[in-house]
mmCIF file with all atom_site columns, C-alpha atoms in Angstrom:
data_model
loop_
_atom_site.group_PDB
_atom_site.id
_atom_site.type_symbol
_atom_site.label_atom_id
_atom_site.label_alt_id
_atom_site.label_comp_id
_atom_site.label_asym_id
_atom_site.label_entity_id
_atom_site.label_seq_id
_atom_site.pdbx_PDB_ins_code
_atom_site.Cartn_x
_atom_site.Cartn_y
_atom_site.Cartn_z
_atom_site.occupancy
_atom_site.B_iso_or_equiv
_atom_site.pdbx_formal_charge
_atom_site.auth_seq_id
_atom_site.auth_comp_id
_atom_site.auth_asym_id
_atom_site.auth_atom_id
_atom_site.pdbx_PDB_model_num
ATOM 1   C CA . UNK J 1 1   ? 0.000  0.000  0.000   1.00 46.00 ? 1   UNK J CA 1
ATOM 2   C CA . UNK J 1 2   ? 1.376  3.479  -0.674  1.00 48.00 ? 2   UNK J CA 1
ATOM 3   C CA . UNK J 1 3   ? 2.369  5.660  1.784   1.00 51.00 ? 3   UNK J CA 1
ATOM 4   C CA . UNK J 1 4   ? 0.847  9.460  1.734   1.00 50.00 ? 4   UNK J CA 1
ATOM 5   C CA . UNK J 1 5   ? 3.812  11.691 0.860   1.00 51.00 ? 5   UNK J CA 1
ATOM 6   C CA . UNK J 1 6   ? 4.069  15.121 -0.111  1.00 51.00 ? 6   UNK J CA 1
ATOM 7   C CA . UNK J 1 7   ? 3.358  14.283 -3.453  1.00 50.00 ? 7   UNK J CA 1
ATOM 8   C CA . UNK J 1 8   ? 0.190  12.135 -2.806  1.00 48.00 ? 8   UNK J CA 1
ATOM 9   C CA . UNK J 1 9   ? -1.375 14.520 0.211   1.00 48.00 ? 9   UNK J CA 1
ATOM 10  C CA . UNK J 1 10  ? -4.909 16.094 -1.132  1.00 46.00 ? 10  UNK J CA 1
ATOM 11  C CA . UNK J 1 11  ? -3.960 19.380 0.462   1.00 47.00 ? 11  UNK J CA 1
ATOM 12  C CA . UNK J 1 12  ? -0.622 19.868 -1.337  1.00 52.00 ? 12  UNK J CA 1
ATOM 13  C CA . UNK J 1 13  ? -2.248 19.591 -5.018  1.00 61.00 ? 13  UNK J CA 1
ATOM 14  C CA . UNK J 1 14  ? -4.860 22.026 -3.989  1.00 80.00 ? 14  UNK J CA 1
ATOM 15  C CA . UNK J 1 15  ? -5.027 25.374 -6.505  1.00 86.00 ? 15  UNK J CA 1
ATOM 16  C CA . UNK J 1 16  ? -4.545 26.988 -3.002  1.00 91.00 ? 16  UNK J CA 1
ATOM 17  C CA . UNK J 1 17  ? -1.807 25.737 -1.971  1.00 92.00 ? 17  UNK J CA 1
ATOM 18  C CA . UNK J 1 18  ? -0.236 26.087 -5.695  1.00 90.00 ? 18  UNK J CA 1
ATOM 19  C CA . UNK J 1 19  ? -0.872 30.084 -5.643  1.00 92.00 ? 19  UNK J CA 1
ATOM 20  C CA . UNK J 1 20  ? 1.056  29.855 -2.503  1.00 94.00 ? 20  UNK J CA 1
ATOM 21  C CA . UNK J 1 21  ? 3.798  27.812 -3.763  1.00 95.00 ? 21  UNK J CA 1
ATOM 22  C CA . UNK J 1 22  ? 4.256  29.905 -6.864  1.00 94.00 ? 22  UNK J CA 1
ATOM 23  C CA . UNK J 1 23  ? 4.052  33.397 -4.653  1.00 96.00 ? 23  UNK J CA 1
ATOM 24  C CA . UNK J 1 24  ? 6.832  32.094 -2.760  1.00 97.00 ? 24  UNK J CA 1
ATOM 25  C CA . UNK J 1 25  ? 8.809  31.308 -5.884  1.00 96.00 ? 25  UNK J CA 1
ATOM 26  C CA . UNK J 1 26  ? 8.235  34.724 -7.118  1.00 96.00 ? 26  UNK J CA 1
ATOM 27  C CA . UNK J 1 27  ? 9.524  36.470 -4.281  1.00 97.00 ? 27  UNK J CA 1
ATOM 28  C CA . UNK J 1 28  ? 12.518 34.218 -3.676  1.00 98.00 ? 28  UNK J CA 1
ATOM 29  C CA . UNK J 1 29  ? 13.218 34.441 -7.864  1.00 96.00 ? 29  UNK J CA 1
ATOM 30  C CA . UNK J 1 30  ? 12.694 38.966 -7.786  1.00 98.00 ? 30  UNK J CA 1
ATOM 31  C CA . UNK J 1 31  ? 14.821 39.061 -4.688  1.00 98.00 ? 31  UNK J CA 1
ATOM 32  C CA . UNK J 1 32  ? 17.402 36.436 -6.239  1.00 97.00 ? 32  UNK J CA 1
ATOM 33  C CA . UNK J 1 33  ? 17.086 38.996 -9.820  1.00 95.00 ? 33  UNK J CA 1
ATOM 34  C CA . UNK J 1 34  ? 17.609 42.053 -7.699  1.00 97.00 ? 34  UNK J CA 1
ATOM 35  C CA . UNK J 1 35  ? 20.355 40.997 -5.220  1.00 97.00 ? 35  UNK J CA 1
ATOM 36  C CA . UNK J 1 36  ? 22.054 39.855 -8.627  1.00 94.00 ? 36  UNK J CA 1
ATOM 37  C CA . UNK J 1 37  ? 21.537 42.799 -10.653 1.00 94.00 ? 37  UNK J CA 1
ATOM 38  C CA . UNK J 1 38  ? 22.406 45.218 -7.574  1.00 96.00 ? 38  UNK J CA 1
ATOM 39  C CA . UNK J 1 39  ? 25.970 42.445 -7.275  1.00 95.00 ? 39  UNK J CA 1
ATOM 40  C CA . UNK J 1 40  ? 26.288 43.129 -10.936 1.00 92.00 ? 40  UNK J CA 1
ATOM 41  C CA . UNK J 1 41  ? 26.280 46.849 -11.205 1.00 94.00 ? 41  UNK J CA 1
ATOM 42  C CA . UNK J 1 42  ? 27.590 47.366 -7.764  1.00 94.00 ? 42  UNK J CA 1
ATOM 43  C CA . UNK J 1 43  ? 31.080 45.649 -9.089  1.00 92.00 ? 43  UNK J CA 1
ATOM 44  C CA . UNK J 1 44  ? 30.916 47.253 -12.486 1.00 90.00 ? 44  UNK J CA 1
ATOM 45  C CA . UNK J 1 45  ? 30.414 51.130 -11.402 1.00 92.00 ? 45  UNK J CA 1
ATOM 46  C CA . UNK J 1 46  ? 32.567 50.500 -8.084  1.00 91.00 ? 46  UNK J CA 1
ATOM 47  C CA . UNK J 1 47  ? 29.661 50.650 -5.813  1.00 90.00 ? 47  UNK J CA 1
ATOM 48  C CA . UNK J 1 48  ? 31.121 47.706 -3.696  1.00 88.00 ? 48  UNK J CA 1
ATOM 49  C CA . UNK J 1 49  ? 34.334 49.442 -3.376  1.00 86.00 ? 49  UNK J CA 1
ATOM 50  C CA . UNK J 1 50  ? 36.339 46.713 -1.140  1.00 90.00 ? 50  UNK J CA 1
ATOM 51  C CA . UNK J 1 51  ? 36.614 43.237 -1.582  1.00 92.00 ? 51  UNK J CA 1
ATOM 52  C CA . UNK J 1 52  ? 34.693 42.367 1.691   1.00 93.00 ? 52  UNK J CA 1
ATOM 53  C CA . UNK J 1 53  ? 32.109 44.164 0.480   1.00 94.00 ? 53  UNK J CA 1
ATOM 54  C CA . UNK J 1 54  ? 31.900 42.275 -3.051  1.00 94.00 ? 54  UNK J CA 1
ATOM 55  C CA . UNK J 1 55  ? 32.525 39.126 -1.332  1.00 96.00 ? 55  UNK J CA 1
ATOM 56  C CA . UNK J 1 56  ? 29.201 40.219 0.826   1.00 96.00 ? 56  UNK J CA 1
ATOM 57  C CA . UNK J 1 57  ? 26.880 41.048 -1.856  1.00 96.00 ? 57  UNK J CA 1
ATOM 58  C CA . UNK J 1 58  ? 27.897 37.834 -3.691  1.00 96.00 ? 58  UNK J CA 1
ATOM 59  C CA . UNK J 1 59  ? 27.307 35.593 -0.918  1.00 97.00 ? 59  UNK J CA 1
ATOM 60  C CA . UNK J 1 60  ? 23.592 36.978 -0.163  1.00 98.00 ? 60  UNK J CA 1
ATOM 61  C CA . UNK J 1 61  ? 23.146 36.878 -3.808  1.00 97.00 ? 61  UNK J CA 1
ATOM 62  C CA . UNK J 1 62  ? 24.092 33.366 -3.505  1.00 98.00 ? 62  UNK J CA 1
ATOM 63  C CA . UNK J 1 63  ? 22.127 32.840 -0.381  1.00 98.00 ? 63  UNK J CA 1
ATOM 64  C CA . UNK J 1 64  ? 19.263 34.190 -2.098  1.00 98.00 ? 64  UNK J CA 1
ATOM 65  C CA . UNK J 1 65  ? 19.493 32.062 -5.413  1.00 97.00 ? 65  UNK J CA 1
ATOM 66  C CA . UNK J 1 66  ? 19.492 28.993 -3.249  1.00 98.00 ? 66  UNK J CA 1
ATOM 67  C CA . UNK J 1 67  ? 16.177 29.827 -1.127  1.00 98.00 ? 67  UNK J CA 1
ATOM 68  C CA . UNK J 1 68  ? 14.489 29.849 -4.618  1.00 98.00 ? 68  UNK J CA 1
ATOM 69  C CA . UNK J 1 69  ? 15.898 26.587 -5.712  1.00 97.00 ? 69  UNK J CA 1
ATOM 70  C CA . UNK J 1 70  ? 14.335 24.983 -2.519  1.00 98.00 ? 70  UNK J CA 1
ATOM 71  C CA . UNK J 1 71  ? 11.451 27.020 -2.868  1.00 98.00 ? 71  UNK J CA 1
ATOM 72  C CA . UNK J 1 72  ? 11.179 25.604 -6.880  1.00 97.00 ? 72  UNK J CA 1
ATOM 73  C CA . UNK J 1 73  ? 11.674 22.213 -5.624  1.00 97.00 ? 73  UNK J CA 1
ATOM 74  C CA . UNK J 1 74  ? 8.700  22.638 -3.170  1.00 97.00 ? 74  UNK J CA 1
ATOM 75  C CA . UNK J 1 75  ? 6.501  23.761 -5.932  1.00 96.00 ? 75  UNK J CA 1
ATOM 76  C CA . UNK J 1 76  ? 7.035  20.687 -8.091  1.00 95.00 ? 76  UNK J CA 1
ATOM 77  C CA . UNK J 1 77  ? 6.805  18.199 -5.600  1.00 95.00 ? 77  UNK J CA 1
ATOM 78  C CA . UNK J 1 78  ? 3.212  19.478 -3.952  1.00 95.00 ? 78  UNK J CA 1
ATOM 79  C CA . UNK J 1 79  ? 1.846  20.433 -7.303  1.00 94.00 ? 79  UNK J CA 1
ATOM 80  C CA . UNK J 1 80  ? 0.024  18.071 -9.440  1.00 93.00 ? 80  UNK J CA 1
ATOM 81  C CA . UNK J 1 81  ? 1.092  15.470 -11.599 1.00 94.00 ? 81  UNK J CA 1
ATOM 82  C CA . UNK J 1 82  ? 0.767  17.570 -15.034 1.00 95.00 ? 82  UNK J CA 1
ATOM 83  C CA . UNK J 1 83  ? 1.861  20.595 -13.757 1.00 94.00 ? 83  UNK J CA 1
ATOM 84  C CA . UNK J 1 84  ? 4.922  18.367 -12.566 1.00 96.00 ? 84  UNK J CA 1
ATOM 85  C CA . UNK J 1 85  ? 5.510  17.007 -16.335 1.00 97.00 ? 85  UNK J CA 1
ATOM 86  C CA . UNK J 1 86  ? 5.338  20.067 -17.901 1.00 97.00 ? 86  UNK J CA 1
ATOM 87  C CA . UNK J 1 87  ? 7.723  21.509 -15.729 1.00 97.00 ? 87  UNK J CA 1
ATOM 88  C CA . UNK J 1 88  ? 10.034 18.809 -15.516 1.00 97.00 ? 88  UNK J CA 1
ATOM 89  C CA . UNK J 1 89  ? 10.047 18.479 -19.709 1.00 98.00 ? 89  UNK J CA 1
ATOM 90  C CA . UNK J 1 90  ? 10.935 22.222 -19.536 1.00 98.00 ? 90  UNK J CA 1
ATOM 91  C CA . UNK J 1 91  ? 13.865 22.046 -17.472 1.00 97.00 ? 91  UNK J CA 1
ATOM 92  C CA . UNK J 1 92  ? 14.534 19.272 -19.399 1.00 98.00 ? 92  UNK J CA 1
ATOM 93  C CA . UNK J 1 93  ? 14.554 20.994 -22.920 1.00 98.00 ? 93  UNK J CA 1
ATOM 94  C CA . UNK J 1 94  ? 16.480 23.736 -21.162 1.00 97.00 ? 94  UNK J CA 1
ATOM 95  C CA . UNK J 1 95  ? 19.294 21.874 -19.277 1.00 96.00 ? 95  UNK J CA 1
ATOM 96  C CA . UNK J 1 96  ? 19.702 20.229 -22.862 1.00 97.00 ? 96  UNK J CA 1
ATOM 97  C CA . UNK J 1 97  ? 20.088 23.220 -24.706 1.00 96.00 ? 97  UNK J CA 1
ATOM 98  C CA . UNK J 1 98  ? 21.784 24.714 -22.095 1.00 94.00 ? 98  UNK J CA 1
ATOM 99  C CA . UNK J 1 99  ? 24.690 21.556 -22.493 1.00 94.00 ? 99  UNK J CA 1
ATOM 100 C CA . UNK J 1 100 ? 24.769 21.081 -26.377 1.00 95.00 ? 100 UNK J CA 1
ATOM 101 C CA . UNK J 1 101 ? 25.058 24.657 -26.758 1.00 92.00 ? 101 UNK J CA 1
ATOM 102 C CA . UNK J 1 102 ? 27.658 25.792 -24.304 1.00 91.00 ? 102 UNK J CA 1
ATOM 103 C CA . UNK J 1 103 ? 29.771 23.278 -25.716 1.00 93.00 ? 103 UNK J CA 1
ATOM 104 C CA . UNK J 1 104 ? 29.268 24.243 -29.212 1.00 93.00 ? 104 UNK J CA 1
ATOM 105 C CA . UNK J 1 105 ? 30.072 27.572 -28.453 1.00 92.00 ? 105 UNK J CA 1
ATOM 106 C CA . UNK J 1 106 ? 33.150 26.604 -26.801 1.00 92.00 ? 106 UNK J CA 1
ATOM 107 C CA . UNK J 1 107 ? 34.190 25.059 -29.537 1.00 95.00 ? 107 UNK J CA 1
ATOM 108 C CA . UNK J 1 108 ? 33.395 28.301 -31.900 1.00 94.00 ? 108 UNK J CA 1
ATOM 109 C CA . UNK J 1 109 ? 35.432 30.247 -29.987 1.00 93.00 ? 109 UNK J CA 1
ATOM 110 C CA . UNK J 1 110 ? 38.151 28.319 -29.591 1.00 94.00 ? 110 UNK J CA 1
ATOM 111 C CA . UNK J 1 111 ? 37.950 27.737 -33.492 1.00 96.00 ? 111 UNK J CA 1
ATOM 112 C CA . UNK J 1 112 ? 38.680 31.787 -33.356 1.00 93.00 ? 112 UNK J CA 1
ATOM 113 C CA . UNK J 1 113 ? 34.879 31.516 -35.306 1.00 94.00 ? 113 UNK J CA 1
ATOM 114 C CA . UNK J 1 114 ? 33.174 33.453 -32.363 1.00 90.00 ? 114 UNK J CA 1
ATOM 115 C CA . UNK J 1 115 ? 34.355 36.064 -29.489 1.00 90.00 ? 115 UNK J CA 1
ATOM 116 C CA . UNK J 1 116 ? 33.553 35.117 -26.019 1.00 91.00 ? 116 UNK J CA 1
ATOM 117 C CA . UNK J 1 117 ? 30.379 36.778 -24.757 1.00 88.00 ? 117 UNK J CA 1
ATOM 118 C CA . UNK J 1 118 ? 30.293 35.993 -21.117 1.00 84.00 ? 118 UNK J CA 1
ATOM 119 C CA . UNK J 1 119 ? 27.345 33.715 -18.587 1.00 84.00 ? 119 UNK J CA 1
ATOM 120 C CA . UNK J 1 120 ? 25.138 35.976 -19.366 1.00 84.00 ? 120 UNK J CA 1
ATOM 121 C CA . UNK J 1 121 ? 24.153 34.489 -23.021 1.00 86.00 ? 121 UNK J CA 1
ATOM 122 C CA . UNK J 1 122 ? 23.652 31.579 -21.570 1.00 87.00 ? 122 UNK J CA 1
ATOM 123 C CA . UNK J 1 123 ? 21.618 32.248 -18.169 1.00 89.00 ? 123 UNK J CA 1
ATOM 124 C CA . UNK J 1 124 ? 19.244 34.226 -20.708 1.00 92.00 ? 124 UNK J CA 1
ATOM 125 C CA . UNK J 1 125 ? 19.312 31.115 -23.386 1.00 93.00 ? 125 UNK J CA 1
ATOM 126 C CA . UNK J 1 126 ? 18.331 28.880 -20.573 1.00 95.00 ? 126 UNK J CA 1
ATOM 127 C CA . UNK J 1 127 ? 16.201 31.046 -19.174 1.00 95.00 ? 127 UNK J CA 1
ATOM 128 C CA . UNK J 1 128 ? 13.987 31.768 -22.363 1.00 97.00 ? 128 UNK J CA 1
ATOM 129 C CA . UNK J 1 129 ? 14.154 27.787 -23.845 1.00 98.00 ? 129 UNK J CA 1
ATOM 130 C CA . UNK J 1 130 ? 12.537 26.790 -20.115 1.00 97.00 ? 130 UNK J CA 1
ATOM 131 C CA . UNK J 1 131 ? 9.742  29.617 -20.717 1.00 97.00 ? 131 UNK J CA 1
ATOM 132 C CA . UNK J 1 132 ? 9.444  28.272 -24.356 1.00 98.00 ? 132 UNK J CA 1
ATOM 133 C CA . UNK J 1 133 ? 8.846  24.909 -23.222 1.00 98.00 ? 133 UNK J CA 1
ATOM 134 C CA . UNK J 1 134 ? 6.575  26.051 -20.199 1.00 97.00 ? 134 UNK J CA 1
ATOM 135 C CA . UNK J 1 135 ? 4.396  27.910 -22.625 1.00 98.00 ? 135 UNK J CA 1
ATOM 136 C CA . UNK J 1 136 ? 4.135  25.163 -25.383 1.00 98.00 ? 136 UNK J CA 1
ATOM 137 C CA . UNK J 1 137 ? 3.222  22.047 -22.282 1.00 97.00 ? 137 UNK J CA 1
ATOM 138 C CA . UNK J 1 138 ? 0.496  24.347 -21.002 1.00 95.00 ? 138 UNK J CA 1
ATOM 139 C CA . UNK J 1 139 ? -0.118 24.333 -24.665 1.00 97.00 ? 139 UNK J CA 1
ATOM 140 C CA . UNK J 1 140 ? 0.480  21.214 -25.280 1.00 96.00 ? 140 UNK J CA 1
ATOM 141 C CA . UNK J 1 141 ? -2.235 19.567 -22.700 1.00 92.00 ? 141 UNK J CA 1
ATOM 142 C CA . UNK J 1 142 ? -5.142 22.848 -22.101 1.00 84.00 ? 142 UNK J CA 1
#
């Protein structure tokens, strides 16, 4: 017989308790997004003028990018099962894309074919192929 888990509890795939979830996730993602922007800009224009400082802002920053990792994690395992799938082929598609195409742009630049960009292509390719594949599940099974 199977056990009732967070997973299987009637109160955890409630549309309630998914508003929550998702509220949470917000939060944890804007304050993650500002504490990284303010990291940023704050080390470009010499904001954070001493190391300790830097070393500060980076950590919270950090800090902060973990909470909404757990809080992520929470959402998937109390939402429902398609909600779940959708989610979880997202991430998919975007880890994926995320792999093949770092490593084909390594090897462009080091073919002298492309000049290094930086993280930030990538955190935004990433970011927009797991919104793309979001959008097209809820698409996909509505």
């Amino acid at each position: 017989m199977k056990q009732p888990g967070p997973a299987t509890d009637s109160y955890c795939q409630s549309p309630q308790r998914d508003r929550h979830n998702k509220f949470r996730l917000n939060g944890w993602g804007l304050a993650w997004v500002a504490s990284w922007l303010l990291s940023l800009y704050g080390i470009k224009f010499q904001w954070l003028s001493s190391s300790a400082l830097a070393i500060t802002a980076i950590a919270v920053t950090t800090a902060l990018g973990i909470a909404m990792m757990f809080a992520y994690r929470r959402y998937l395992r109390e939402t429902d099962e398609l909600r779940r799938k959708i989610e979880l082929d997202a991430l998919a598609l975007a880890v994926g894309v995320a792999l093949v195409g770092s490593v084909a742009y390594s090897l462009l630049v080091r073919a002298g074919i492309m000049l290094e960009t930086g993280i930030s292509v990538f955190v935004i390719l990433i970011a927009a192929t797991y919104v793309a594949g979001v959008l097209l599940g809820y698409r996909r099974y509505a």
